[in-house]
Coordinates of C-alpha atoms and ligand atoms in Angstrom, one line a residue:
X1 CA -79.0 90.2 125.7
X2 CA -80.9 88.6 128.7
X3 CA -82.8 91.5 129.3
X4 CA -83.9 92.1 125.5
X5 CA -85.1 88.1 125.6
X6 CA -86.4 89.0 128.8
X7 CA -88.4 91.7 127.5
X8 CA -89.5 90.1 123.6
X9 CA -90.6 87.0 126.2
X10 CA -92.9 88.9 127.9
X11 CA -94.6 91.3 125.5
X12 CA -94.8 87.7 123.9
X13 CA -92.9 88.4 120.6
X14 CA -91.1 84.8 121.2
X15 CA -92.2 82.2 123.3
X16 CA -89.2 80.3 125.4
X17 CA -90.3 76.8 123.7
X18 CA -89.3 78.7 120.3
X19 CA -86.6 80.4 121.7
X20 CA -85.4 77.2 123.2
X21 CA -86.0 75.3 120.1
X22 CA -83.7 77.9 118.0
X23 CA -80.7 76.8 120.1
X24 CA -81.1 73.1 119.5
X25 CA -81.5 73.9 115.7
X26 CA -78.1 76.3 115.9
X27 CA -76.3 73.2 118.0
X28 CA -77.7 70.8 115.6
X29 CA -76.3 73.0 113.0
X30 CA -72.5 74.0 114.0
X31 CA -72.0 71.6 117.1
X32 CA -70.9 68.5 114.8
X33 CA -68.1 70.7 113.9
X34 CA -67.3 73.1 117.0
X35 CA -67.8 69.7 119.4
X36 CA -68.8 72.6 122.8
X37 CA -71.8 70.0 123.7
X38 CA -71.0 66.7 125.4
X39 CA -74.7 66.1 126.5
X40 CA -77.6 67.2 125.4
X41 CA -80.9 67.5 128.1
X42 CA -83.7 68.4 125.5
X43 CA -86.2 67.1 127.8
X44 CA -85.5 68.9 130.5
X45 CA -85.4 72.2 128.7
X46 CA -87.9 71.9 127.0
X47 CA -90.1 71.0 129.9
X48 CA -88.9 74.3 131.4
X49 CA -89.6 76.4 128.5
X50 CA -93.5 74.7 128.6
X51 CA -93.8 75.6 132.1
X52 CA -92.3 79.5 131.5
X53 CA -94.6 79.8 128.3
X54 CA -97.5 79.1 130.8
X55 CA -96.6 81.5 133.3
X56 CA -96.7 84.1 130.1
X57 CA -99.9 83.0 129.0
X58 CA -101.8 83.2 132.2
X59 CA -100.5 86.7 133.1
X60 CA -98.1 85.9 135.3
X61 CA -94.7 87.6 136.3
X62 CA -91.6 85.8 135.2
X63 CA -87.6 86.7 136.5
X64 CA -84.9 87.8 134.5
X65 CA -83.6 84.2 133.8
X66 CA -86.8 82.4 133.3
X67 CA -86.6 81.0 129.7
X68 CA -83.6 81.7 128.8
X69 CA -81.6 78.9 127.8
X70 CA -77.6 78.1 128.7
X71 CA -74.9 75.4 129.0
X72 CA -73.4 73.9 132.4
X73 CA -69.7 72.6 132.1
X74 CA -69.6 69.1 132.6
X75 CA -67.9 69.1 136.0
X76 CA -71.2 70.4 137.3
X77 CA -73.9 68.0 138.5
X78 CA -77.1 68.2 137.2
X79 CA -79.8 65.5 138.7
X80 CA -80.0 62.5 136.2
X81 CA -77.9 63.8 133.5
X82 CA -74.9 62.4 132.5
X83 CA -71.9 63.8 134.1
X84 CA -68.2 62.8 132.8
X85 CA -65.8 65.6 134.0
X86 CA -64.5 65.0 130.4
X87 CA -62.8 61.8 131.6
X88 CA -63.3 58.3 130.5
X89 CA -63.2 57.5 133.8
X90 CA -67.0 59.1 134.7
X91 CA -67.9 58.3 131.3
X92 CA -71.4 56.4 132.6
X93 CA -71.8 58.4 136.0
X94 CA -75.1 59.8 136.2
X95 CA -75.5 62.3 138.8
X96 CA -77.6 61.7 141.7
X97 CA -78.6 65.2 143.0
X98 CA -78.1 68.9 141.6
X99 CA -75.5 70.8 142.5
X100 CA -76.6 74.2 144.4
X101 CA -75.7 76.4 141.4
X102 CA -77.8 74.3 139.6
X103 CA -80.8 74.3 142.3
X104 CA -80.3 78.1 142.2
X105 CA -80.5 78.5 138.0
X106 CA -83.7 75.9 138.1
X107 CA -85.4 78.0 141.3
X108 CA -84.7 81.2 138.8
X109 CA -86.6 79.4 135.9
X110 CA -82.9 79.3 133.8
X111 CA -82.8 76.7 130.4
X112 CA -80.7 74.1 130.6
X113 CA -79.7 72.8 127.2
X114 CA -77.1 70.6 128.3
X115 CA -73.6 69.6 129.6
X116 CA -70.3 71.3 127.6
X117 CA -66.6 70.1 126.7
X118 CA -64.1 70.2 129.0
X119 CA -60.0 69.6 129.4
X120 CA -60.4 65.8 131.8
X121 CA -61.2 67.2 135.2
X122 CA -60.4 70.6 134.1
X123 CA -56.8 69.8 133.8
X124 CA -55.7 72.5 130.7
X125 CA -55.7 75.3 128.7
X126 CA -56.7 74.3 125.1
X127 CA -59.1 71.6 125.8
X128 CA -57.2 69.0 123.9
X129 CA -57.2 66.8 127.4
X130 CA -61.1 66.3 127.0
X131 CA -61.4 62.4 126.4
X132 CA -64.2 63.4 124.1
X133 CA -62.3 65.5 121.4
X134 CA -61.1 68.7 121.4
X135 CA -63.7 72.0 121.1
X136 CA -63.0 74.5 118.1
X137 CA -62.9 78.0 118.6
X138 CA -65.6 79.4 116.7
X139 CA -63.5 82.2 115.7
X140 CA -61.0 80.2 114.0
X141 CA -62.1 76.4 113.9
X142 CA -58.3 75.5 113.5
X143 CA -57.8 76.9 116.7
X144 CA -58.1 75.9 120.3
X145 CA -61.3 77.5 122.4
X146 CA -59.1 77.9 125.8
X147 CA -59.3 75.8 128.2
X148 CA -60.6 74.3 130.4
X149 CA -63.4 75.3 130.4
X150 CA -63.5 74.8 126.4
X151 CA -67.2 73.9 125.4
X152 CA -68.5 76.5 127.7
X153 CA -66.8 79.3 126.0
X154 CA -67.6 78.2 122.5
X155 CA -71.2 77.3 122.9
X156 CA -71.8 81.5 124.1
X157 CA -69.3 82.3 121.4
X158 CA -70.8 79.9 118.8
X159 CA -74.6 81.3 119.3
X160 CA -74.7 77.8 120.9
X161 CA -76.4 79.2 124.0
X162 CA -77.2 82.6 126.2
X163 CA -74.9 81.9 128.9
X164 CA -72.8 79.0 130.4
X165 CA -71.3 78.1 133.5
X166 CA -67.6 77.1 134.3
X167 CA -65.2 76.4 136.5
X168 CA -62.1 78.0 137.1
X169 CA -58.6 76.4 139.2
X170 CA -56.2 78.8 137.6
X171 CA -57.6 80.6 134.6
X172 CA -60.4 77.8 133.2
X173 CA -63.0 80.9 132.7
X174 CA -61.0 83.7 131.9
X175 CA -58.4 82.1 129.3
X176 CA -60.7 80.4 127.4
X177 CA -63.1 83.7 127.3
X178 CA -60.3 85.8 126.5
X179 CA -59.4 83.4 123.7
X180 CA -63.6 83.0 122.4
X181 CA -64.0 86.9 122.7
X182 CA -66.4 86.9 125.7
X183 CA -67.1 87.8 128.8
X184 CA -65.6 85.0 131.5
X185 CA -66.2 86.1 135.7
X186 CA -63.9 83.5 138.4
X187 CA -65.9 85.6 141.7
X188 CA -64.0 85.7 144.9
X189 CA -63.6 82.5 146.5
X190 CA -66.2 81.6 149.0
X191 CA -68.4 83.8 146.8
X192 CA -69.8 81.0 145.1
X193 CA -71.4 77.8 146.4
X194 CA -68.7 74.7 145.0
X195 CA -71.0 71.9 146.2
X196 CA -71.8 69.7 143.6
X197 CA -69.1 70.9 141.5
X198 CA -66.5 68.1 140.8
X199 CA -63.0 69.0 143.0
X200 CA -60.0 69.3 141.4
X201 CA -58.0 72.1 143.6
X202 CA -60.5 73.2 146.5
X203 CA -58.8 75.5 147.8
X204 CA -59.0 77.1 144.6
X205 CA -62.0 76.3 142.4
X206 CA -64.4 78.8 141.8
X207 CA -67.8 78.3 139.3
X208 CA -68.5 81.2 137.6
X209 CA -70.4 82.4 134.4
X210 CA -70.0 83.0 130.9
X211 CA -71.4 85.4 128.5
X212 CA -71.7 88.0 125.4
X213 CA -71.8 91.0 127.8
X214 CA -71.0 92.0 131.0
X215 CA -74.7 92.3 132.1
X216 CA -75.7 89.1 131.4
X217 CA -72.6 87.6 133.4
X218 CA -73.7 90.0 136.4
X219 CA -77.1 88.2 135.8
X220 CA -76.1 84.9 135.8
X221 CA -73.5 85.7 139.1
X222 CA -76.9 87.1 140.8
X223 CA -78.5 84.0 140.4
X224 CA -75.6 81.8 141.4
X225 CA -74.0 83.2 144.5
X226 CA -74.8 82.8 148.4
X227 CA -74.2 81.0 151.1
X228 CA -75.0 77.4 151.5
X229 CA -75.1 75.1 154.3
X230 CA -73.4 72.7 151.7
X231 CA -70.0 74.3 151.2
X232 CA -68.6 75.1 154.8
X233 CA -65.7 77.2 152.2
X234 CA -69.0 80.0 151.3
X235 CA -69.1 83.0 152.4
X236 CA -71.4 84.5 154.2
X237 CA -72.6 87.5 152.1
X238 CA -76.0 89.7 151.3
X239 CA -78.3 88.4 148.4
X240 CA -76.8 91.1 145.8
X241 CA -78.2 91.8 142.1
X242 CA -74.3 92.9 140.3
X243 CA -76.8 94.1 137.2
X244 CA -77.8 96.9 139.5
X245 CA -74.5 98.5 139.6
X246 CA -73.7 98.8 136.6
X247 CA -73.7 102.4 136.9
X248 CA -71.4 103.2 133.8
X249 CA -69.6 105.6 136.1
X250 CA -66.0 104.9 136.8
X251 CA -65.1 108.1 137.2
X252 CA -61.7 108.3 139.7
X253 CA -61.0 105.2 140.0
X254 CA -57.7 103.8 140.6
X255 CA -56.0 100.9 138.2
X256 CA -53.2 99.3 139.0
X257 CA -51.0 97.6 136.4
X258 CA -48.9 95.4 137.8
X259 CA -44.9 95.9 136.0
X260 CA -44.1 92.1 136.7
X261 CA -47.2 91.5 133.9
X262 CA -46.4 93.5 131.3
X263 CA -43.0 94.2 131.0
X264 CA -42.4 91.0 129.2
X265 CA -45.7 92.1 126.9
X266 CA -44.8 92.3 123.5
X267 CA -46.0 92.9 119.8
X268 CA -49.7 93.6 119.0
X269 CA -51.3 92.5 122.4
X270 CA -49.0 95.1 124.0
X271 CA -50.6 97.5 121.5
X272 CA -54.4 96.4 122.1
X273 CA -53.3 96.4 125.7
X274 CA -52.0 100.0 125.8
X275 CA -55.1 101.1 123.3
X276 CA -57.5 99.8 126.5
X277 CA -55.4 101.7 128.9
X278 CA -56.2 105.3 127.1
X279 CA -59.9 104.8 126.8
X280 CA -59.9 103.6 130.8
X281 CA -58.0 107.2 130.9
X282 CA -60.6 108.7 128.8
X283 CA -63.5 107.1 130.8
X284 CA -62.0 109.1 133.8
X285 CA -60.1 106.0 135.5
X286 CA -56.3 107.0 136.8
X287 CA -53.7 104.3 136.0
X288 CA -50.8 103.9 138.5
X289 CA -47.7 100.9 138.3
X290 CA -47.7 98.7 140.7
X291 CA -45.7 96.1 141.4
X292 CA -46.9 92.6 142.7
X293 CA -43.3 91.0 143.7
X294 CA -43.8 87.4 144.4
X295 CA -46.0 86.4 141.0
X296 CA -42.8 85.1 139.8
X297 CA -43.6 82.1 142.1
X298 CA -47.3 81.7 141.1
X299 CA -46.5 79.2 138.9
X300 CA -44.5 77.2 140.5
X301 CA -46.6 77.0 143.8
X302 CA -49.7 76.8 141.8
X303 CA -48.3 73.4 140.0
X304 CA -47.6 72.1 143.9
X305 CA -50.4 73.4 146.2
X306 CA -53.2 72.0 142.6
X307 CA -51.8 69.0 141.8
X308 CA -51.3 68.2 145.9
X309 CA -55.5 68.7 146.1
X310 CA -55.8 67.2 142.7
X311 CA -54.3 63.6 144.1
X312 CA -56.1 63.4 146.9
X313 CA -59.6 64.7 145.6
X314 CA -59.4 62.2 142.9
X315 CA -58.4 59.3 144.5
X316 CA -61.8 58.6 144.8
X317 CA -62.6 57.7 141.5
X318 CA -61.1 54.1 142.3
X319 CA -63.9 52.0 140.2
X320 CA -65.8 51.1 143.3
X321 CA -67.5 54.4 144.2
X322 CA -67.5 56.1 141.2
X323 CA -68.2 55.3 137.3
X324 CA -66.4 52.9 135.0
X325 CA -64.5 49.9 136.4
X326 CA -62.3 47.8 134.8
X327 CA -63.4 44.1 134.9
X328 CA -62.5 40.9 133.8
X329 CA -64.6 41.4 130.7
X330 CA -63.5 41.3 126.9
X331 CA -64.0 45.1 126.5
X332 CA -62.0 45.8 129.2
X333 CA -58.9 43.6 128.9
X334 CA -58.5 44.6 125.1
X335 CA -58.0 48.2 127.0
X336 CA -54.7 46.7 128.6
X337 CA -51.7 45.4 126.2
X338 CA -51.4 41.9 126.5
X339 CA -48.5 41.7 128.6
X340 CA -50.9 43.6 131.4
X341 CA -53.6 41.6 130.4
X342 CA -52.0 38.4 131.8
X343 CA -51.8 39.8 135.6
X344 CA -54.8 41.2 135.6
X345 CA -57.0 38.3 135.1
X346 CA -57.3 38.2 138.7
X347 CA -60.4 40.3 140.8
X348 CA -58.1 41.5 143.5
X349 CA -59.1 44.7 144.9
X350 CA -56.0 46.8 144.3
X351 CA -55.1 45.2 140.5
X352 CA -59.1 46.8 140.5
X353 CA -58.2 50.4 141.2
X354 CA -55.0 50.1 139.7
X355 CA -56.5 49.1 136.1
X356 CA -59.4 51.2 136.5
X357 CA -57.3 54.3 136.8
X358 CA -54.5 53.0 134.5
X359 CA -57.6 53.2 131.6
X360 CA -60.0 55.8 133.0
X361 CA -57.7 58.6 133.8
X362 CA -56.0 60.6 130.5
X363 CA -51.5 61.5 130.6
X364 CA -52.1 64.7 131.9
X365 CA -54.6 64.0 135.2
X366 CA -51.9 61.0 135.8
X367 CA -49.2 63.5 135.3
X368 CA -50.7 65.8 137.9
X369 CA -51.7 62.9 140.4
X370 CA -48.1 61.8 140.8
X371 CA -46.8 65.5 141.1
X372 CA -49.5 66.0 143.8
X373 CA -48.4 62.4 145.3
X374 CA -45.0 63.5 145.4
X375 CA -45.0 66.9 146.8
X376 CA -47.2 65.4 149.9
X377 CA -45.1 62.5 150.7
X378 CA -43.9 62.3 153.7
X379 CA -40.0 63.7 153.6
X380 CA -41.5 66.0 150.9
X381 CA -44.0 67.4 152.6
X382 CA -42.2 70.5 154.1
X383 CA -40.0 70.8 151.1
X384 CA -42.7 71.3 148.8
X385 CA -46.3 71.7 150.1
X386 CA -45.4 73.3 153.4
X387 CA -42.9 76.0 151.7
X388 CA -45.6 76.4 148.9
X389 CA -48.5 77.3 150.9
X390 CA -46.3 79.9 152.8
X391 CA -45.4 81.6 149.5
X392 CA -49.1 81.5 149.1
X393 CA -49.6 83.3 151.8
X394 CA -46.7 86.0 150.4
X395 CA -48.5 86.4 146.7
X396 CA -51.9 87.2 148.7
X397 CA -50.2 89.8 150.7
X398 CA -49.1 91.4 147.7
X399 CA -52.2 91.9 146.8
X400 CA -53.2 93.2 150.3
X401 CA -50.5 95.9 149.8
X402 CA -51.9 96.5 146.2
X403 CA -55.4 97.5 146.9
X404 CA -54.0 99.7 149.5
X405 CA -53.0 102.0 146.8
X406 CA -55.2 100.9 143.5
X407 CA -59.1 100.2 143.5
X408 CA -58.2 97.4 140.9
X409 CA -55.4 95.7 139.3
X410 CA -55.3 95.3 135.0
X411 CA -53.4 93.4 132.4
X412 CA -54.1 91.1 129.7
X413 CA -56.2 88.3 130.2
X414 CA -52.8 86.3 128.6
X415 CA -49.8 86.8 126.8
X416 CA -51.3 85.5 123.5
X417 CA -54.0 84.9 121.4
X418 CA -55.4 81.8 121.0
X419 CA -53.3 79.3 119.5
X420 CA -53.3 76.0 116.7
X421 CA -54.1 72.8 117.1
X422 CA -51.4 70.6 118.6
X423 CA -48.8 73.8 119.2
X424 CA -48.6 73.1 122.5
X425 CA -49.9 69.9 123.3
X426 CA -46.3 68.0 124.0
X427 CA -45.2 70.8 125.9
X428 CA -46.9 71.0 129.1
X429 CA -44.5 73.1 130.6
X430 CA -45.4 75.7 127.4
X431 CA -49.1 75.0 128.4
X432 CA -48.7 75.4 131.4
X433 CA -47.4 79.3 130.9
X434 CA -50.7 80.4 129.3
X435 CA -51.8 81.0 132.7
X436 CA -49.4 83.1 134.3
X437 CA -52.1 86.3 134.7
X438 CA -54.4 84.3 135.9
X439 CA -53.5 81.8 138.9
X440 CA -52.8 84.5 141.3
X441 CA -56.1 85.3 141.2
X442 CA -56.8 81.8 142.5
X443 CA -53.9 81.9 145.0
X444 CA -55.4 85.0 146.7
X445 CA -58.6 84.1 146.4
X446 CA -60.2 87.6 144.9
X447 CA -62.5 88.4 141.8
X448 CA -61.3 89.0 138.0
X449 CA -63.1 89.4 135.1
X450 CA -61.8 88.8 131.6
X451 CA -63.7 91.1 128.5
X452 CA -63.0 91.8 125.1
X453 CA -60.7 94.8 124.4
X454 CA -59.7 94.2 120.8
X455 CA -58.0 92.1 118.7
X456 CA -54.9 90.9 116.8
X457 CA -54.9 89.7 113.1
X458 CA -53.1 86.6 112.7
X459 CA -53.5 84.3 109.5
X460 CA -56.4 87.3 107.8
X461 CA -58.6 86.2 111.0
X462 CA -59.5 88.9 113.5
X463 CA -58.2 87.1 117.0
X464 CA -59.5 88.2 120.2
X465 CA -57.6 89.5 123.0
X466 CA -59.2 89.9 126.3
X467 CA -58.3 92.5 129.3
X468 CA -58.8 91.3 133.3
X469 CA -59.5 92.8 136.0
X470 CA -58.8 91.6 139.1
X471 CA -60.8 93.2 142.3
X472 CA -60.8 93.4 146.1
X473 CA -62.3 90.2 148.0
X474 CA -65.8 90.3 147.4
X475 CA -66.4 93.3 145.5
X476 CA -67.2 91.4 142.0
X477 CA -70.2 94.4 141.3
X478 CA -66.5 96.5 140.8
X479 CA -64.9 94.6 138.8
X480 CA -68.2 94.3 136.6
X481 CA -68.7 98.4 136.3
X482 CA -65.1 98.4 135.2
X483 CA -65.5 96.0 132.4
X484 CA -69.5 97.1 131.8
X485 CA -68.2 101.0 131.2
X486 CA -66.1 99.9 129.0
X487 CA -67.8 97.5 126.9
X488 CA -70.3 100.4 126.7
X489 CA -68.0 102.9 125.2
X490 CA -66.1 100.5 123.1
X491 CA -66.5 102.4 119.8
Ligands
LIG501 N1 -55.2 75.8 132.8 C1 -54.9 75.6 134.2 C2 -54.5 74.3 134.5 O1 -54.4 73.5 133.7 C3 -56.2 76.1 135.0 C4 -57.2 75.0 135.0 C5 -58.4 75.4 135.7 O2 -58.6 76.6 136.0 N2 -59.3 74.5 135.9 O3 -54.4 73.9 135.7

């Protein structure tokens, strides 16, 4: 899709004002209802598209990206714009400097249209967290997008923009792609620069892109990855362009499929799952079992090793540093009940914080502050965080012993389609499981790719279900000829 834009730009069959224009007209058209867009930056795109149209008009070579309008999550800083991590709590924090995936798009020319949805400081799976409202999937409205990266997935979905960029802790790209019926990339960590990316687990946030096909996320990966002075966690790696490997050729290669996924796999994903396993075959892959022992703990030291990095990283959003604070003012006493409201009349420093995270932060980024304040108190510590990051250590080397044998590893995205408003909101434990292919990706710190491979009928609507492949540190341009041969030869 970028590269046909690419090309209509310059033979000058559109122009990226019009271009640009067209997605405003679609989000003023569908966003009321789908709710992907938090913020709007009309200006700024705009301006953008004026200054590619130029460089048509006088003759003069544009890049791949240059024109062609997208969406940033909202826990991505953009100079100027608003930037609210979906949380009440940054709900008038305007961001002072551009993150370096954003200094990267802007150096390649990229649109930005604006800031998308999100679960509160990317805190989900459904986007129901978002203090803004949920995002609908524009598959099925009554259903959730994925989360958390929820607005992202539905603006590409919804025609609401080229590409987008998300984040991803345990699954925030890949669920909610799966779930949209796009294509959703976490790259390896280190891969990508995270500065100017809000934290929520460093050790295991990864930005990454979203888009229709597998080209344009190897586009938008191109233009986002590197080193940078500004993350001391990036990797040191060669400028790469992943659209040039795209070779279509997978022939001989090895795919593991790890038992522990898919032996609890049932009904029609299993089907759709074992459907995308033959045409691998056909395509010339060789499938082998593997097994990945110690994923039955991902969860579990996923909820301890997150939500330890989550309560420290956010205990800077105190009301003095950062965004909203509460105050003695009418607005934000009739915030507290009226027992609070009593003690709190008094400016003290700590009744500051203390009321200014009481109303800023939503149930479930309090919920994971005080499991993350718990597992690294002291007489905990060892117990939890200490034992955790040792069986860390364990679910990597499984993978170390994997890729050994197998050039990549394969199974669903996740264990379902995606789900009804409200299903599993009160259940975070049940939320909580949507993830379970996905964090150990995180955990070892390698590349996977979610992709369309079919879909499951439920209610007369056609539901997505989406295939990952997870890769070898570093070698995303694998993972993307997998998923690129076989979104080639889908029919
Ligand atoms: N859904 C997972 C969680 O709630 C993953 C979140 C993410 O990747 N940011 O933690």
């Amino acid at each position: 899709m970028i590269k046909e834009l690419h090309k209509k730009l310059i033979n000058k069959e559109i122009t990226s004002v019009q271009l640009t224009q067209d997605y405003f007209n679609a989000i003023e058209k569908r966003d009321a209802e789908i709710g992907a867009y938090l913020t709007l930056t009309k200006e700024l795109a705009m301006q953008q598209a004026e200054f590619v149209d130029a460089k048509i008009s006088k003759g003069e070579n544009i890049e791949l990206l240059e024109g062609i309008p997208g969406a940033i999550k909202d826990m991505i800083c953009v100079d100027g714009v608003r930037t609210t991590a979906g949380s009440k709590i940054l709900d008038n924090y305007i961001a002072p400097y551009d993150a370096t995936v954003i200094k990267k798009l802007k150096e390649c020319g990229a649109v930005i249209l604006g800031k998308t949805n999100q679960d509160e400081f990317a805190m989900g799976s459904s986007g129901e967290n978002s203090a803004y409202g949920p995002t609908k999937n524009p598959v099925d409205p009554e259903r959730v997008a994925g989360g958390s990266s929820s607005g992202s997935a539905a603006a590409v979905a919804g025609d609401e923009a080229v590409w987008s960029l998300g984040t991803d802790t345990g699954g925030s790209i890949r669920q909610p792609a799966a779930f949209c019926g796009i294509v959703g990339l976490k790259p390896t960590y280190g891969r990508v620069s995270r500065s100017g990316a809000i934290s929520m687990g460093s050790s295991l946030d990864q930005i990454g892109p979203f888009a229709k096909t597998v080209e344009d996320a190897a586009i938008i990966l191109s233009a986002i990855s590197g080193e940078d002075s500004l993350d001391a966690t990036s990797a040191k790696s060669s400028d790469k362009k992943y659209e040039d490997y795209l070779t279509g050729d997978i022939a001989g290669k090895i795919i593991g499929v790890p038992k522990e996924y898919v032996e609890s796999l049932e009904g029609e994903i299993k089907n759709v799952f074992e459907k995308s396993l033959e045409k691998f075959k056909s395509l010339g892959a060789k499938i082998e079992e593997i097994s990945l022992p110690h994923s039955q703990y991902a969860l579990p030291v996923y909820y301890i090793i997150m939500t330890s990095e989550v309560s420290s990283n956010l205990a800077k959003f105190d009301g003095i540093k950062f965004g909203m604070r509460f105050d003695d003012s009418a607005e934000s006493k009739s915030q507290l009940s009226s027992s609070e409201n009593s003690n709190a009349t008094s400016k003290k420093l700590l009744e500051t914080y203390l009321d200014t995270r009481k109303i800023g932060f939503g149930a479930e980024v309090k919920r994971r502050i005080m499991l993350g304040t718990y597992a690294l108190s002291a007489g905990y510590y060892d117990a939890y965080y200490l034992k955790a990051q040792k069986v860390r250590a364990l679910i990597r080397k499984d993978f170390e012993d994997a890729f050994k044998k197998v050039d990549f590893i394969y199974s669903p995205t996740c264990p379902e389609v995606a789900f009804k408003f409200g299903e599993k909101s009160n259940d975070p434990l049940k939320m909580y499981l949507s993830d379970i292919y996905t964090i150990t990706a995180n955990l070892a710190g390698v590349p996977a790719i979610s992709f369309p491979i079919g879909s499951v009928v439920e209610d007369g609507k056609a539901l997505p279900v989406g295939g990952q492949l997870i890769g070898k540190w570093f070698d995303e341009e694998g993972i993307l000829n997998m998923a690129h041969t076989f979104e080639i030869n889908k029919q």
